[in-house]
């Protein structure tokens, strides 16, 4: 046993915080009926009393192997009592809701709630999501600070997980799968994420090795639950980037409840900090509601609805970018004509009904409809001048010493898409004493109408550049006349009308048992999916995949609160519409599902440091992928080859330390190592587009010691450079470039006037507020220049091409007001 402890300790960095107490612990966060933490609650047991802090957190030691009563009292809330019977060193997490109408009593004879720990799920606190600054604040902003989650674009809410791409992540809201727009090609076009953080109650995230009940994707699961209000409330957020309003409503008989939010966002503040000067008029607006109706104690219904409209009018004017080296500084000036007009309208509605057949058997029916209409229209002429800058002076482009190249580039697009996706699903949950059975069946119909028309013409020093992949007569102008055809440098034209029918299902078995004196959890399951792609000019064949998955977790009977977990399985990702469309815009109906054999080994250790709770999580993972659909990544636009002629792998190591570095606040530090490569048509292994080798991130919350109402929030991310920035037509086996490292730090300062721990006089004008704060945010505080792609410019004299970095946002200041009634 001692040798085994030493081995495990060595593998997971010799974590050596050991406690020899034979007591158990009860800890948690006490909330009120509005899900706000309650400070000043006295928690008493056997003559010992502790008090909740400003965040509602408490922790108390109790004797093990015997019934123990805990009493919860507060000056303005009704008493609550709890009886527990716990094992030695057991940690029982108890998050009660205290009210002012009736006393509550309870009795618990179970061990600690390790459900999410054994599943490898990370839970993100809703309050943290609202507080942490970011150019695109919200859930995705927090995800990017977790190990294994990567993004080099602060304007985008998309993210890659452990070597996957943006299309490999599942997102659920109230157990309903939600979708993103199809045609988005840059982060500044995105606007708003689907998830409205004003409505959120719980956020769970798994970076891999997830259970069978989740769908058919290769990388991750984001599982979000919207709150069910218990009384009237309202919130407001306003900043220079936009604002949001939400309202909680409850009927008199408490059977009806609804939470509704309206959001508006304008990215002009961020886009105007880039090199390109523009007339930029974005309008991102959405309305979202979650309505609940309790028909009876056994039967509940809910409706989730969303209407979103993203209008994007972009008119570039000029651009000036300086680059090069100290010895050879260079400058690029671009003068634009034309504009881009995009619009993305989405409508989403889902009806969910839950029926409790018996206390241990529940059935759910879910029906949803998603409709999106998207257009991407632009005609933009860019005329450039490339020259040598003066190294001794802060020159503008007009002061260059020597002009190396001139030219122009005309981009045209008339892309339109209309998609309608319908889902019907039934799910069941049967529970026994120490085990559960979960199952489900789902039918999905996807109807896509898509027109792609886009081309690019490049002119260098007055001569049209031929397309790189078409064999044409050699162009030696101006020395010899050119007699070949004049063709666009790139030209894509296609019209697709396709229908995809899918039928899927799953079943999984969960069980908790004991192995000697250790606690053990099992999860075994399998899911299947069968689908067929049809269209006006294509006819696919029916395809079926079966995905077995398993999880095993053990909590040894040690003094240390430590869990070891092994998970994995055979994961499939049947192609969505974008994965069926090749580089020419043509749909290949017989693209196969990408396959991944996935293994995750992890250690989860809870301990105390400085007499405060901390958690250290270590995960090692490996994925072996086959039938890979190779793609290229440009900003956030993914273009697939639409065949399965590649294989790949991803391997890595993730660490995360989180806890109360500052009393009463949660912070964390993340580190990740990743290596992912692909082999296309047996040409050999090269880095995949998401091969981000190293990642370091820090999320830190603090307050000023002498003025505790002034809060400080830090969001820091460092990622090594991605493979990218190469010309779109280049063969990655002949030329592959890496972008520079991504470095960004966002800082927020907030003065909190009212929160759950503030006591206001009845005559104060602040008495009507439950929360009120005013803050200043500094995005990219160190003003780092992070490039997302490169623009390639030709030198007419040397015939070289120069990679001109397309920088993301520079330092930006924002003011934000938060209020809740």
Coordinates of N, CA and C in Angstrom, one line a residue, residues 35 173-176 199 201 225-231 247-260 288-296 299-305 350-354:
X35 N -30.7 32.6 -5.0 CA -29.4 32.0 -5.3 C -28.2 32.9 -5.1
X173 N -28.0 23.5 -23.5 CA -28.7 24.4 -22.5 C -29.9 23.7 -22.1
X174 N -30.0 23.4 -20.8 CA -31.2 22.6 -20.3 C -31.4 21.3 -21.0
X175 N -30.3 20.6 -21.3 CA -30.2 19.3 -21.9 C -30.6 19.4 -23.4
X176 N -30.6 20.6 -24.0 CA -31.0 20.8 -25.4 C -29.8 21.3 -26.2
X199 N -28.9 34.5 -17.3 CA -29.9 33.5 -17.0 C -29.4 32.2 -16.4
X201 N -27.6 29.3 -14.2 CA -27.5 28.8 -12.8 C -26.3 27.9 -12.7
X225 N -27.2 25.0 -17.4 CA -28.6 24.9 -16.9 C -29.0 26.4 -16.6
X226 N -30.2 26.8 -17.1 CA -30.7 28.1 -16.8 C -31.5 28.0 -15.5
X227 N -31.5 29.0 -14.7 CA -32.2 29.0 -13.4 C -33.7 29.0 -13.6
X228 N -34.3 28.5 -12.5 CA -35.8 28.6 -12.3 C -36.1 29.5 -11.2
X229 N -36.5 30.7 -11.5 CA -36.7 31.7 -10.4 C -37.8 31.4 -9.4
X230 N -37.6 31.9 -8.2 CA -38.6 31.7 -7.1 C -39.3 32.9 -6.7
X231 N -38.8 34.1 -7.1 CA -39.5 35.4 -6.9 C -39.1 36.4 -7.9
X247 N -35.1 39.7 -16.5 CA -36.2 39.8 -15.6 C -36.6 38.4 -15.1
X248 N -36.8 38.2 -13.8 CA -37.3 37.0 -13.2 C -38.8 37.2 -12.9
X249 N -39.6 36.3 -13.2 CA -41.1 36.5 -12.9 C -41.6 35.2 -12.4
X250 N -42.5 35.3 -11.4 CA -43.1 34.1 -10.8 C -44.6 34.4 -10.6
X251 N -45.5 33.4 -10.8 CA -46.9 33.6 -10.6 C -47.2 33.5 -9.1
X252 N -48.4 33.9 -8.7 CA -48.8 33.9 -7.3 C -48.8 32.5 -6.8
X253 N -49.3 31.6 -7.6 CA -49.4 30.2 -7.1 C -48.1 29.4 -7.3
X254 N -47.0 30.1 -7.7 CA -45.7 29.5 -7.9 C -45.6 28.4 -9.0
X255 N -46.7 28.2 -9.7 CA -46.6 27.2 -10.8 C -45.9 27.7 -12.0
X256 N -46.1 28.9 -12.3 CA -45.4 29.5 -13.5 C -44.2 30.3 -13.1
X257 N -43.1 30.2 -13.8 CA -42.0 31.0 -13.6 C -41.3 31.2 -14.9
X258 N -40.6 32.4 -15.0 CA -39.9 32.7 -16.3 C -38.7 33.6 -16.0
X259 N -37.7 33.4 -16.8 CA -36.5 34.3 -16.8 C -36.3 34.7 -18.2
X260 N -36.2 36.0 -18.5 CA -36.1 36.5 -19.8 C -35.0 37.5 -19.9
X288 N -34.0 36.2 -25.3 CA -34.0 34.8 -24.8 C -34.9 34.6 -23.6
X289 N -35.6 33.5 -23.6 CA -36.5 33.3 -22.4 C -36.5 31.8 -22.1
X290 N -36.7 31.5 -20.8 CA -36.9 30.2 -20.3 C -38.1 30.2 -19.4
X291 N -39.2 29.5 -19.8 CA -40.4 29.5 -19.1 C -40.7 28.1 -18.5
X292 N -41.1 28.1 -17.3 CA -41.4 26.8 -16.6 C -42.8 26.8 -16.1
X293 N -43.4 25.6 -16.2 CA -44.8 25.4 -15.6 C -44.9 24.1 -14.9
X294 N -45.2 24.1 -13.6 CA -45.3 22.9 -12.8 C -46.8 22.5 -12.9
X295 N -47.1 21.5 -13.7 CA -48.5 21.0 -13.9 C -48.9 20.3 -12.6
X296 N -48.0 19.5 -12.1 CA -48.3 18.8 -10.8 C -46.9 18.5 -10.2
X299 N -45.3 16.3 -12.8 CA -45.2 16.7 -14.2 C -44.9 18.2 -14.4
X300 N -43.7 18.4 -15.1 CA -43.3 19.8 -15.3 C -43.0 20.0 -16.8
X301 N -43.2 21.2 -17.3 CA -43.0 21.6 -18.7 C -42.1 22.9 -18.7
X302 N -41.3 23.0 -19.7 CA -40.5 24.2 -19.9 C -40.3 24.5 -21.4
X303 N -40.1 25.8 -21.6 CA -39.9 26.3 -23.0 C -38.7 27.2 -23.0
X304 N -37.8 26.9 -23.9 CA -36.6 27.7 -24.1 C -36.6 28.3 -25.5
X305 N -36.6 29.6 -25.6 CA -36.7 30.3 -26.9 C -35.6 31.4 -27.1
X350 N -37.5 25.4 -28.1 CA -37.5 24.0 -27.6 C -38.5 23.8 -26.5
X351 N -39.2 22.7 -26.5 CA -40.2 22.4 -25.5 C -39.7 21.1 -24.8
X352 N -39.7 21.2 -23.5 CA -39.2 20.0 -22.7 C -40.2 19.7 -21.6
X353 N -40.6 18.5 -21.5 CA -41.5 18.0 -20.5 C -40.9 16.9 -19.7
X354 N -41.1 17.0 -18.4 CA -40.5 16.0 -17.5 C -41.6 15.3 -16.7

